[in-house]
CSV table of C-alpha atoms in Angstrom, one decimal:
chain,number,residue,atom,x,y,z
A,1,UNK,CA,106.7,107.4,133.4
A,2,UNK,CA,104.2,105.6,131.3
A,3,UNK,CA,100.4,105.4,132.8
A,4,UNK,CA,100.1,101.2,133.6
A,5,UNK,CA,98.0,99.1,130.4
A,6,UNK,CA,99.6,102.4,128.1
A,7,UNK,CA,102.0,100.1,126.4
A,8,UNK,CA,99.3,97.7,125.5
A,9,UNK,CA,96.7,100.7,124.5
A,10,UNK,CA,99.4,102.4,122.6
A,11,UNK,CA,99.7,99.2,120.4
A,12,UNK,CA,97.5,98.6,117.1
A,13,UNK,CA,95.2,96.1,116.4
A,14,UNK,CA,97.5,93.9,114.7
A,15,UNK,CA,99.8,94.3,117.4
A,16,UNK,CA,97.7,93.0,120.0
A,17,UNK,CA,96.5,89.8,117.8
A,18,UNK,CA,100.4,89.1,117.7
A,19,UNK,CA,101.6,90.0,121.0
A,20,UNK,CA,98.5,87.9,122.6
A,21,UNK,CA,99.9,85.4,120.0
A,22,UNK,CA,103.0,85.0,120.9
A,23,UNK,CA,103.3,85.3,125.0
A,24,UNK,CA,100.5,82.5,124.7
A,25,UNK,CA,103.1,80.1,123.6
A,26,UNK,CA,105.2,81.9,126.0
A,27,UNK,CA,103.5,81.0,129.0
A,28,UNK,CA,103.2,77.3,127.5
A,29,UNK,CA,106.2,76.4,129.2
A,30,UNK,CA,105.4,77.9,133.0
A,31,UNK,CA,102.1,76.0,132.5
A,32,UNK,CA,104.4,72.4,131.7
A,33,UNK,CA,106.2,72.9,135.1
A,34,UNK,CA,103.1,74.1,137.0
A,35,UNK,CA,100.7,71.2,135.5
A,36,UNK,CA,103.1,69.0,135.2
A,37,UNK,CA,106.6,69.1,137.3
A,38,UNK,CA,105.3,70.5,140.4
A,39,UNK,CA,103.1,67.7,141.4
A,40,UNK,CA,105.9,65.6,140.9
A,41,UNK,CA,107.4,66.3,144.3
A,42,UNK,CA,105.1,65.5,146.3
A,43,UNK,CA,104.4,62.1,144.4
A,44,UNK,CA,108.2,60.8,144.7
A,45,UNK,CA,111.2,60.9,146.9
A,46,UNK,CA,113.3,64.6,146.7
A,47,UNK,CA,115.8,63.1,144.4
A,48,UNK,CA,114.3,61.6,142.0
A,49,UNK,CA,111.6,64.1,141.8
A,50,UNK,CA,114.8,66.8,141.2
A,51,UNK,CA,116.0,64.3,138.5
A,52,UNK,CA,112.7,64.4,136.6
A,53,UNK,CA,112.3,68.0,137.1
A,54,UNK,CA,115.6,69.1,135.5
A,55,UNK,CA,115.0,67.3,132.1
A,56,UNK,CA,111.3,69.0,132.2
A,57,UNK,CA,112.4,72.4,132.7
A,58,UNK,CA,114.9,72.0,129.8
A,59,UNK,CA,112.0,70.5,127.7
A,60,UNK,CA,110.0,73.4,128.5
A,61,UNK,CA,112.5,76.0,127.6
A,62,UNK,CA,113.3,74.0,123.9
A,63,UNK,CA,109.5,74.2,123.7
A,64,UNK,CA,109.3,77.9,124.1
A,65,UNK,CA,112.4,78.6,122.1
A,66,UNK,CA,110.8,76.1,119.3
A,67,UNK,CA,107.4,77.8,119.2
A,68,UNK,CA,108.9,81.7,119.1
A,69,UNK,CA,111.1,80.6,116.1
A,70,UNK,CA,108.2,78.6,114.1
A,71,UNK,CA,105.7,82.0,114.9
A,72,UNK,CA,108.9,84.2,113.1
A,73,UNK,CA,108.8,81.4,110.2
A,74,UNK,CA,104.9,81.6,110.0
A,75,UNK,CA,105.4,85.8,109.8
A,76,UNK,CA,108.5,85.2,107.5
A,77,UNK,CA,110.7,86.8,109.2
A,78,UNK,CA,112.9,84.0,109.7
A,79,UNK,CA,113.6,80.4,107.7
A,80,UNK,CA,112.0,77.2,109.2
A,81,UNK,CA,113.7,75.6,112.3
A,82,UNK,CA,114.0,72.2,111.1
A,83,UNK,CA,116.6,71.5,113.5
A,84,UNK,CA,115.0,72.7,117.0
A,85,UNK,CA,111.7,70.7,115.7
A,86,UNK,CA,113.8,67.5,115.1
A,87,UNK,CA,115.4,67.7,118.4
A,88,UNK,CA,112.1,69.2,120.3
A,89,UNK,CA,110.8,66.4,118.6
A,90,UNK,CA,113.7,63.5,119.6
A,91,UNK,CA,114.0,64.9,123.2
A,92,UNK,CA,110.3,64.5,123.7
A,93,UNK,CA,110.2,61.0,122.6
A,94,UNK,CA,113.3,60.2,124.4
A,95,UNK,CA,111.6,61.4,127.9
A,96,UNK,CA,108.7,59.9,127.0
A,97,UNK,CA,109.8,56.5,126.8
A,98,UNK,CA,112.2,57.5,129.9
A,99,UNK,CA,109.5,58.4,131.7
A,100,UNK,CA,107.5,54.8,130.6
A,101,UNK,CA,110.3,52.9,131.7
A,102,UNK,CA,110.4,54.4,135.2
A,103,UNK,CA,106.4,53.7,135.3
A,104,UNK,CA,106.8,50.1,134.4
A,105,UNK,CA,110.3,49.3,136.6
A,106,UNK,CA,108.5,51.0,139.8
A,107,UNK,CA,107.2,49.6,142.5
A,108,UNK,CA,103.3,48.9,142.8
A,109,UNK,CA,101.3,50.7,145.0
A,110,UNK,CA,103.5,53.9,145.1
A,111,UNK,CA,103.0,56.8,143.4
A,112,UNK,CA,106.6,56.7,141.2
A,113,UNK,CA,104.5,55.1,138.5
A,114,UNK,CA,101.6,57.3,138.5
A,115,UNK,CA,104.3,59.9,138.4
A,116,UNK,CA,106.0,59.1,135.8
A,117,UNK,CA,103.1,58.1,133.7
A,118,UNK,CA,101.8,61.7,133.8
A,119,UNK,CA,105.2,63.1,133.2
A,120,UNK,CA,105.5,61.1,129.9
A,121,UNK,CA,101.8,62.1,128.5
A,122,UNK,CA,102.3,65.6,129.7
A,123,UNK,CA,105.8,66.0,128.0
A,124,UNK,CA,104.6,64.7,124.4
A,125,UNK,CA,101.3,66.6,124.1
A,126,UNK,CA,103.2,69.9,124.9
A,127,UNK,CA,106.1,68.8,122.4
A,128,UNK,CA,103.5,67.9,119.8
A,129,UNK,CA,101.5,71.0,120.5
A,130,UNK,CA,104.6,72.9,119.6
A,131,UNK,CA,105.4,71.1,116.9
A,132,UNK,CA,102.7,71.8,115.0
A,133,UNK,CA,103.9,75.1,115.2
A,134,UNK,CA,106.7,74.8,112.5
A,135,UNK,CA,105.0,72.4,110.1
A,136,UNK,CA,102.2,73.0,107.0
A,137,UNK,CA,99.6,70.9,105.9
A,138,UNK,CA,96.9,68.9,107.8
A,139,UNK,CA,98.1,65.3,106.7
A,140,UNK,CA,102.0,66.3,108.3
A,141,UNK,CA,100.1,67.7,111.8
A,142,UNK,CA,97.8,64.9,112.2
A,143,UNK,CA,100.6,62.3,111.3
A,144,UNK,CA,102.9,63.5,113.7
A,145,UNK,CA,99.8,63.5,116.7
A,146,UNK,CA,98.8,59.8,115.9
A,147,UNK,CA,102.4,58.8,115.5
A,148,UNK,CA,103.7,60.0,118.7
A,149,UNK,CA,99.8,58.2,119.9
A,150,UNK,CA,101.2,55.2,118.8
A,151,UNK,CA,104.9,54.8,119.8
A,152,UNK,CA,103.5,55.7,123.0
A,153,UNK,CA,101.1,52.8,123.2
A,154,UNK,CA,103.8,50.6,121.8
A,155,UNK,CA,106.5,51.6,124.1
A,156,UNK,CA,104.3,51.4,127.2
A,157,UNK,CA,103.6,47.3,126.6
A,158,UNK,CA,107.3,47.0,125.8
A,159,UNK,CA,108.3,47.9,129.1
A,160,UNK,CA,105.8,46.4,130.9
A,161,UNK,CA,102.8,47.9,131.5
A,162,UNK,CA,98.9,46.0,130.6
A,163,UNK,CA,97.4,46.4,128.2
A,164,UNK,CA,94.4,48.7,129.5
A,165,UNK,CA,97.4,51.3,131.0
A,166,UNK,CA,99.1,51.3,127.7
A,167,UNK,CA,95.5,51.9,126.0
A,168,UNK,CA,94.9,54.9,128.0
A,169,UNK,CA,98.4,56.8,128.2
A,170,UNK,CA,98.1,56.3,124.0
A,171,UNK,CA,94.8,58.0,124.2
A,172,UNK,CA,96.1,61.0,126.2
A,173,UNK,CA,98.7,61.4,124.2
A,174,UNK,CA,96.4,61.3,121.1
A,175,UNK,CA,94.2,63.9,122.4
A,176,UNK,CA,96.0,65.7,124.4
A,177,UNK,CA,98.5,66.1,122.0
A,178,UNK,CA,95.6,66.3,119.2
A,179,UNK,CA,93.7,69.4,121.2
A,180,UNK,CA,96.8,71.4,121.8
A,181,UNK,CA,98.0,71.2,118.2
A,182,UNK,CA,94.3,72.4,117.1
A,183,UNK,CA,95.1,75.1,119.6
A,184,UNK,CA,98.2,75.7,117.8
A,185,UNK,CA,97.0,75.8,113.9
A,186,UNK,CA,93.5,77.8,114.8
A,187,UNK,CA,96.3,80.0,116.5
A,188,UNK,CA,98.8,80.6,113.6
A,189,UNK,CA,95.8,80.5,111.0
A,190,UNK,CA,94.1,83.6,113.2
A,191,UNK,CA,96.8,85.5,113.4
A,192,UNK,CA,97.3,84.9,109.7
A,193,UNK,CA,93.9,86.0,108.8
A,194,UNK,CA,94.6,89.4,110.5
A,195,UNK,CA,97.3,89.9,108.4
A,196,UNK,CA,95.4,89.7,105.4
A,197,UNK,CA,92.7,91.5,106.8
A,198,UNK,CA,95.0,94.2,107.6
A,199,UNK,CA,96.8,94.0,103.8
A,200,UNK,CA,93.5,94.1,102.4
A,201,UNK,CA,92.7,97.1,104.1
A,202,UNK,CA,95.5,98.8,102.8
A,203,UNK,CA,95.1,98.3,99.2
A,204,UNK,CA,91.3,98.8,99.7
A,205,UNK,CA,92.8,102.8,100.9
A,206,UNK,CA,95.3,103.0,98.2
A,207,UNK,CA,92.6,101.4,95.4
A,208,UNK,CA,90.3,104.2,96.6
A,209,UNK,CA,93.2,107.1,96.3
A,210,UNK,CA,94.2,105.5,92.9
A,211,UNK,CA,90.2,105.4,91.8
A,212,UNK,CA,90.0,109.3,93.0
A,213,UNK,CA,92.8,110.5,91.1
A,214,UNK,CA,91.4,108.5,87.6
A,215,UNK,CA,88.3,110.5,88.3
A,216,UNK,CA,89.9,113.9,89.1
A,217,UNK,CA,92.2,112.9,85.3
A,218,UNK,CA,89.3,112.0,83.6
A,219,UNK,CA,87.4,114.8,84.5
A,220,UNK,CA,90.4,117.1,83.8
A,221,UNK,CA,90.6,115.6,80.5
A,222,UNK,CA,87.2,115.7,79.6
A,223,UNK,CA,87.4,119.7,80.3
A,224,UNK,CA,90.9,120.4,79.3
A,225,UNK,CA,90.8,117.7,76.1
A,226,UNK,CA,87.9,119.5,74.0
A,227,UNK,CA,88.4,123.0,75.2
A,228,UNK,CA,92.5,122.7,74.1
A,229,UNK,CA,91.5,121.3,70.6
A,230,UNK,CA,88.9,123.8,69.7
A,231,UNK,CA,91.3,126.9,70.7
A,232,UNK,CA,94.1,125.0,69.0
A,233,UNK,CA,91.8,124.8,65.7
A,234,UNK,CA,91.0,128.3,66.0
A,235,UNK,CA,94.1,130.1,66.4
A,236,UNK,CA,95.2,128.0,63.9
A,237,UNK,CA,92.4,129.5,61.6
A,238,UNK,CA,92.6,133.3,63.1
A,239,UNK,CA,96.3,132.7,61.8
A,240,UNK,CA,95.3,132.0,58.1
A,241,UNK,CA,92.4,134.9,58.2
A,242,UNK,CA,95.1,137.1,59.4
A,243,UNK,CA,97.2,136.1,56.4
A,244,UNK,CA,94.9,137.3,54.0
A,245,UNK,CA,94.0,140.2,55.6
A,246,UNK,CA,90.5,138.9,56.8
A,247,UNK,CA,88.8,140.9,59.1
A,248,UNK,CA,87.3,137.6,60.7
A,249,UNK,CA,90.5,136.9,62.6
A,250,UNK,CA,89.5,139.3,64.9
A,251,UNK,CA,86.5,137.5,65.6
A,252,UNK,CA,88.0,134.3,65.9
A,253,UNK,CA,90.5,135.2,68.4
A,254,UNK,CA,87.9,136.4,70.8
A,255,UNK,CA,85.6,133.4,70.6
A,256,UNK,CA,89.4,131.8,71.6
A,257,UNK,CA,89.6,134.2,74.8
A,258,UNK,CA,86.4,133.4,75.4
A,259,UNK,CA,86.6,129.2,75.7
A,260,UNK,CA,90.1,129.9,77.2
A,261,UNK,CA,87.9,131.7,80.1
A,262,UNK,CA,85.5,129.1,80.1
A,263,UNK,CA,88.3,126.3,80.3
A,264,UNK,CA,89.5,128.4,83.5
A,265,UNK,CA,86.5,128.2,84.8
A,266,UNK,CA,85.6,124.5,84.3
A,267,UNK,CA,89.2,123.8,86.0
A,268,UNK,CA,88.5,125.6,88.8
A,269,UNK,CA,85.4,123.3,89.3
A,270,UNK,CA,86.8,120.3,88.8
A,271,UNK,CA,89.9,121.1,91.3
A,272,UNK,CA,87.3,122.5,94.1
A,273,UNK,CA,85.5,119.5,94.0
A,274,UNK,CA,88.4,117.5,94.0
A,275,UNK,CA,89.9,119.7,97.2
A,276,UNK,CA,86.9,120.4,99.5
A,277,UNK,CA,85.1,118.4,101.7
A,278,UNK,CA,81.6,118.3,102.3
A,279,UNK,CA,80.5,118.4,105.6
A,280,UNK,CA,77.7,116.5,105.4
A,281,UNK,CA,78.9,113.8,103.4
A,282,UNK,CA,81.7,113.9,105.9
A,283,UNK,CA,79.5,113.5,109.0
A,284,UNK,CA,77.9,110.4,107.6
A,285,UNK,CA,81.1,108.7,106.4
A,286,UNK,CA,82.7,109.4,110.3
A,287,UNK,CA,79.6,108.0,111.6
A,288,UNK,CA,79.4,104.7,108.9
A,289,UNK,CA,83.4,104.2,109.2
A,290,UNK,CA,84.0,104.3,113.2
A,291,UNK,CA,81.1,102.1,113.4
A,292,UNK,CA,82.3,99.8,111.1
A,293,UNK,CA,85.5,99.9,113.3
A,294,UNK,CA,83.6,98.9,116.5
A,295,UNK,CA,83.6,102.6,117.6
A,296,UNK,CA,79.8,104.0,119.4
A,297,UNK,CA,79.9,106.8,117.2
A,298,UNK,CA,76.5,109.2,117.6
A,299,UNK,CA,76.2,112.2,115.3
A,300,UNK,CA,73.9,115.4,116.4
A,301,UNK,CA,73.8,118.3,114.0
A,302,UNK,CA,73.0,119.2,110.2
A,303,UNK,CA,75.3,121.2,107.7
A,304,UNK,CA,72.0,121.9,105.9
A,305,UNK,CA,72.2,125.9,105.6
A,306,UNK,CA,75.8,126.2,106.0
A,307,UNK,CA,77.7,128.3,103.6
A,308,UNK,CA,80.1,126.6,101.4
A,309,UNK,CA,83.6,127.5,102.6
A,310,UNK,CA,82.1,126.8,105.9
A,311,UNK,CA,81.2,123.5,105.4
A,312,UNK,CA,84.5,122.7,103.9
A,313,UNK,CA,86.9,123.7,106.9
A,314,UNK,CA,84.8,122.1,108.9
A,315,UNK,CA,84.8,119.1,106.7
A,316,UNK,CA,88.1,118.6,107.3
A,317,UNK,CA,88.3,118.9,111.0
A,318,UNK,CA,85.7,115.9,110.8
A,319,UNK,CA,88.1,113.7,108.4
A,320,UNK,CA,91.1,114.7,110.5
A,321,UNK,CA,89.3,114.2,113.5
A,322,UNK,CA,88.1,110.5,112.4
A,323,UNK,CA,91.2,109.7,111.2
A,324,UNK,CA,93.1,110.5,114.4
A,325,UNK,CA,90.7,107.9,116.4
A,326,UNK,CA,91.0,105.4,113.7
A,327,UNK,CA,94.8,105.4,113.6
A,328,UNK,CA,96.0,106.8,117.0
A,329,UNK,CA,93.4,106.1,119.5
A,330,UNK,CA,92.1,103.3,121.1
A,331,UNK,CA,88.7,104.9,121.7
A,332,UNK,CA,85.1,102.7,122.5
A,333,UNK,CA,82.8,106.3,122.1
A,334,UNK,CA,83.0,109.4,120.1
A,335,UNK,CA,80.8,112.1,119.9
A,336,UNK,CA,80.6,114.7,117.2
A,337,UNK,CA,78.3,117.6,117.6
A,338,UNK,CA,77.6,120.9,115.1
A,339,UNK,CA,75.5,123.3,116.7
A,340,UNK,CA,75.2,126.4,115.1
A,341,UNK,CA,74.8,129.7,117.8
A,342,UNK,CA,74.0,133.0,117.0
A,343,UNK,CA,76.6,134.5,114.3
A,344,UNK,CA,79.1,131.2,114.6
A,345,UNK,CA,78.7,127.5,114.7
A,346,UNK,CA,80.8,124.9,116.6
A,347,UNK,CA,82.1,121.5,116.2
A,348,UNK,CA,82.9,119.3,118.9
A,349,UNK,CA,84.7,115.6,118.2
A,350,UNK,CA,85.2,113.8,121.2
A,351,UNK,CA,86.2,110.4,122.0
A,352,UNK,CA,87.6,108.6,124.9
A,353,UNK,CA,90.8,107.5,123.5
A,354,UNK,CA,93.1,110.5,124.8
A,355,UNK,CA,95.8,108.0,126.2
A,356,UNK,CA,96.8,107.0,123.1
A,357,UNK,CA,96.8,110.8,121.6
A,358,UNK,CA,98.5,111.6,124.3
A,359,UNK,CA,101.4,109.3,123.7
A,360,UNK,CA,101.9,109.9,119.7
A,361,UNK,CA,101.8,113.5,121.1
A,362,UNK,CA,104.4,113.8,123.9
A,363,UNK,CA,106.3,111.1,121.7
A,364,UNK,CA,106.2,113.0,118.2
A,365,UNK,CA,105.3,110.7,116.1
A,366,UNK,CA,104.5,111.4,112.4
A,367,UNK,CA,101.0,111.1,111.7
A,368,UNK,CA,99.2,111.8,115.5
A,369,UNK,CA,96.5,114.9,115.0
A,370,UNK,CA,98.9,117.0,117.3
A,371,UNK,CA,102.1,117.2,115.4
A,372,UNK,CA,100.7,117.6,111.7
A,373,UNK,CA,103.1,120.0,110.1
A,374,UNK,CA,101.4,119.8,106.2
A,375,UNK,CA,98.5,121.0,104.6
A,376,UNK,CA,96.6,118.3,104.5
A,377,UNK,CA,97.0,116.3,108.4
A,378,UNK,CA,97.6,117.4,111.8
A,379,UNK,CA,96.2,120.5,113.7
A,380,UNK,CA,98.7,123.2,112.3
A,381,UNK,CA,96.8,122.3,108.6
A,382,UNK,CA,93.3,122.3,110.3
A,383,UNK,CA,94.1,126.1,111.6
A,384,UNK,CA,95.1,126.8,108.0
A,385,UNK,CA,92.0,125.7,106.7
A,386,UNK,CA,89.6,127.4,109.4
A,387,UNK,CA,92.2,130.8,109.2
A,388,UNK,CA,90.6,131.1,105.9
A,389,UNK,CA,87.3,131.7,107.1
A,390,UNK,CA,88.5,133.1,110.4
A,391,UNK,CA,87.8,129.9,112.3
A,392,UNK,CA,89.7,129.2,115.6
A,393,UNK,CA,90.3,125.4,116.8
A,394,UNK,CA,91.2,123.5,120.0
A,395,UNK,CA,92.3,120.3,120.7
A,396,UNK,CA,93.6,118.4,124.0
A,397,UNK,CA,92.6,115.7,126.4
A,398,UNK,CA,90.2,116.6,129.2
A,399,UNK,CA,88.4,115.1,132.2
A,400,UNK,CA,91.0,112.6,132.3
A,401,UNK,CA,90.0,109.9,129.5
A,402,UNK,CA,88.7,111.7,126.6
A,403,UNK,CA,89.8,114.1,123.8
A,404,UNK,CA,88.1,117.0,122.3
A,405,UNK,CA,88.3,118.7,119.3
A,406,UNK,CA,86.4,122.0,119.2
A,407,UNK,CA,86.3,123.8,116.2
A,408,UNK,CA,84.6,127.4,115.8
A,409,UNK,CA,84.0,129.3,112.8
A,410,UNK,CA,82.0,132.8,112.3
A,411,UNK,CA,78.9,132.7,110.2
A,412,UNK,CA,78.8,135.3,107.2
A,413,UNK,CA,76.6,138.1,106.8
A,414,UNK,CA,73.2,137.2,104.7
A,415,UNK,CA,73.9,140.0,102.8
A,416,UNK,CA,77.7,138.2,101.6
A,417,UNK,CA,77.3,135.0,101.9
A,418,UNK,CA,79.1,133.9,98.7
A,419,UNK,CA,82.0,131.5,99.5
A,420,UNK,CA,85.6,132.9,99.2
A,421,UNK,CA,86.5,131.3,95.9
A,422,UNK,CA,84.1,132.6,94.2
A,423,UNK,CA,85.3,136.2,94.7
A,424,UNK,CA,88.6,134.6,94.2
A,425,UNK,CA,87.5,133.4,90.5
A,426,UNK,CA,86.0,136.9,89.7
A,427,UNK,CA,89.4,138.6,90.7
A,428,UNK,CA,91.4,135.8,88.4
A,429,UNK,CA,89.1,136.1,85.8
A,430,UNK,CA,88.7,140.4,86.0
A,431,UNK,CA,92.6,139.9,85.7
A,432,UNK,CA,93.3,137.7,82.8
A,433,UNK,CA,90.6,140.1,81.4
A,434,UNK,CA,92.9,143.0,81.7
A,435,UNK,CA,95.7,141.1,80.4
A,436,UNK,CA,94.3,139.5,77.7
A,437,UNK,CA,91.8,142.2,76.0
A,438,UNK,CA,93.7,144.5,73.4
């Protein structure tokens, strides 16, 4: 069973904007029968105060049915309800003047009138609240406010009441009806301002992949283009010196084994860049990004000494690690911590968002830091990357609220600190030696 306020902590940003939206306008209708029906009894006799209330409740239930259409035209999800605003919009104006005409038939000195004179402003600002729900443009809102304004002013001297009394319930309805409509745009406009904040964050993340992978091309051409085309023109002339029997083929043909080994190398330099992180650079961008986000993010440690296949695992574990509280938290604080000790050094990421982890956990959801099955996400590639330089890692929620990452990698000898690659490039390179040499 679900910890109480999960459901609302396991939702995203976005959700929350339109959930908080949405049962808004829900609870628009309880607050017409609380505001507006209830006091009704106790003004008027039982049975007309049961006749009013019936009508009200059915107003207030075509009100909420009305606005929850119009916010799934505004999302696009549906088409515009033209027909429940045209009869939210008759059904108000008939009550309205139904109400007016009780108010001006009633006796004086009771409160019938009063009654009924509260009924009708109350009905038409909540219908012209909700109305401008399912309608575009300022001109079409603020024709609709001043128009129900009016007909109500008109209405109440046709049936009777002075003119001060007609004054004021045209007044209430114009700014009653005016404020709640206000409420209603700012609303819809708010929630459609997320959205585009949200989209924009999207194709700001795919821009930067898309800009990272021109670089990584451009760089591989640049390497690959001029190397390929200078082997290409000499093989071509080691083939003509061979021909005729020209010693100089020979020599061509090793200046071509040695740019081919150069070219190997210069890929290899260009794809390590691309593929390792630096820890450092890594640390900063957590720190600028969760703060950006609204997250107290505090960073104690330097990578300054570190050797370089260390600093890449643990690079990762920072961009995993920041990534899991940006995505599938809901965390206020994190903390990330490198403090090197003796022959190892540790990193610590913790943040107080281990309710949501915990659900994209137990739940298996693609993406959570728990249940990463590639290379690249989740903890199962994090141990891949710190196997390599016989790192270990931990990750789970403690003291209650918070979860901690831990990750703990073994310092190098002085006497060997070159980084793993490199040994791997000798190898390759001793290889294709073998291969390649006659």
């Amino acid at each position: 069973m679900r910890r109480p306020g999960l459901w609302w902590r396991g939702k995203s940003t976005l959700a929350k904007v339109e959930t908080y939206t949405r049962w808004s306008f829900h609870f628009f209708p309880l607050v017409e029968l609380t505001a507006i029906g209830l006091p009704v009894f106790g003004q008027v006799e039982a049975g007309l105060a049961v006749v009013l209330f019936l009508p009200l409740c059915a107003h207030a239930v075509l009100c909420g049915v009305t606005a929850s259409r119009s916010l799934d035209w505004t999302r696009g999800t549906r088409e515009q309800p033209v027909r429940l605003l045209i009869s939210l919009a008759v059904f108000s104006a008939l009550f309205g003047a139904a109400a007016l005409g009780l108010a001006g038939h009633a006796p004086a000195g009771g409160g019938t009138a009063a009654a009924a004179t509260s009924l009708c402003v109350g009905v038409l600002v909540f219908g012209v609240g909700t109305l401008a729900l399912g309608v575009r443009g300022r001109r079409r809102i603020l024709g609709i406010v001043t128009g129900f304004a009016a007909g109500t002013g008109l209405v109440a001297l046709a049936v009777g009441l002075n003119g001060s009394a007609a004054l004021g319930v045209g007044l209430a309805t114009l700014f009653g009806g005016g404020g709640l409509s206000f409420t209603s745009v700012f609303s819809v406009w708010l929630l459609d301002s997320v959205y585009e904040l949200d989209a924009a964050r999207e194709t700001r993340t795919r821009l930067a992949v898309a800009e990272e992978r021109l670089r990584f091309g451009r760089d591989l051409h640049d390497v690959m283009g001029r190397n390929l085309a200078v082997i290409a023109l000499k093989s071509e002339l080691a083939v003509q010196l061979s021909r005729r029997g020209r010693p100089e083929a020979v020599d061509q043909m090793i200046e071509v084994q040695r740019i081919a080994r150069e070219s190997q190398r210069e890929v290899r330099e260009v794809v390590r860049g691309y593929r390792e992180a630096d820890l450092g650079a890594e640390l900063a961008g957590a720190q600028g990004v969760l703060t950006a986000a609204g997250v107290d993010c505090s960073v104690t440690g330097s990578a300054t000494g570190l050797p370089p296949a260390v600093q890449s695992a643990l690079g990762w574990v920072v961009r995993e690690a920041t990534t899991n509280v940006l995505r599938h938290g809901d965390a206020r604080r994190c903390r990330v911590t490198l403090r090197p000790a003796g022959n190892h050094v540790t990193l610590t990421v913790e943040n107080d968002g281990a309710e949501r982890t915990a659900a994209q956990e137990a739940t298996g959801k693609p993406g959570a830091l728990g249940r990463g099955t590639g290379g690249g996400s989740g903890l199962a590639g994090l141990r891949e990357r710190l196997a390599a330089v016989a790192g270990t890692l931990e990750a789970g929620p403690v003291d209650g609220d918070l979860f901690r990452v831990v990750a703990e990698v073994p310092l190098p000898p002085a006497s060997s600190t070159a980084s793993p690659s490199a040994s791997s490039e000798a190898t390759v390179s001793r290889s294709v030696s073998e291969e390649v040499t006659p």
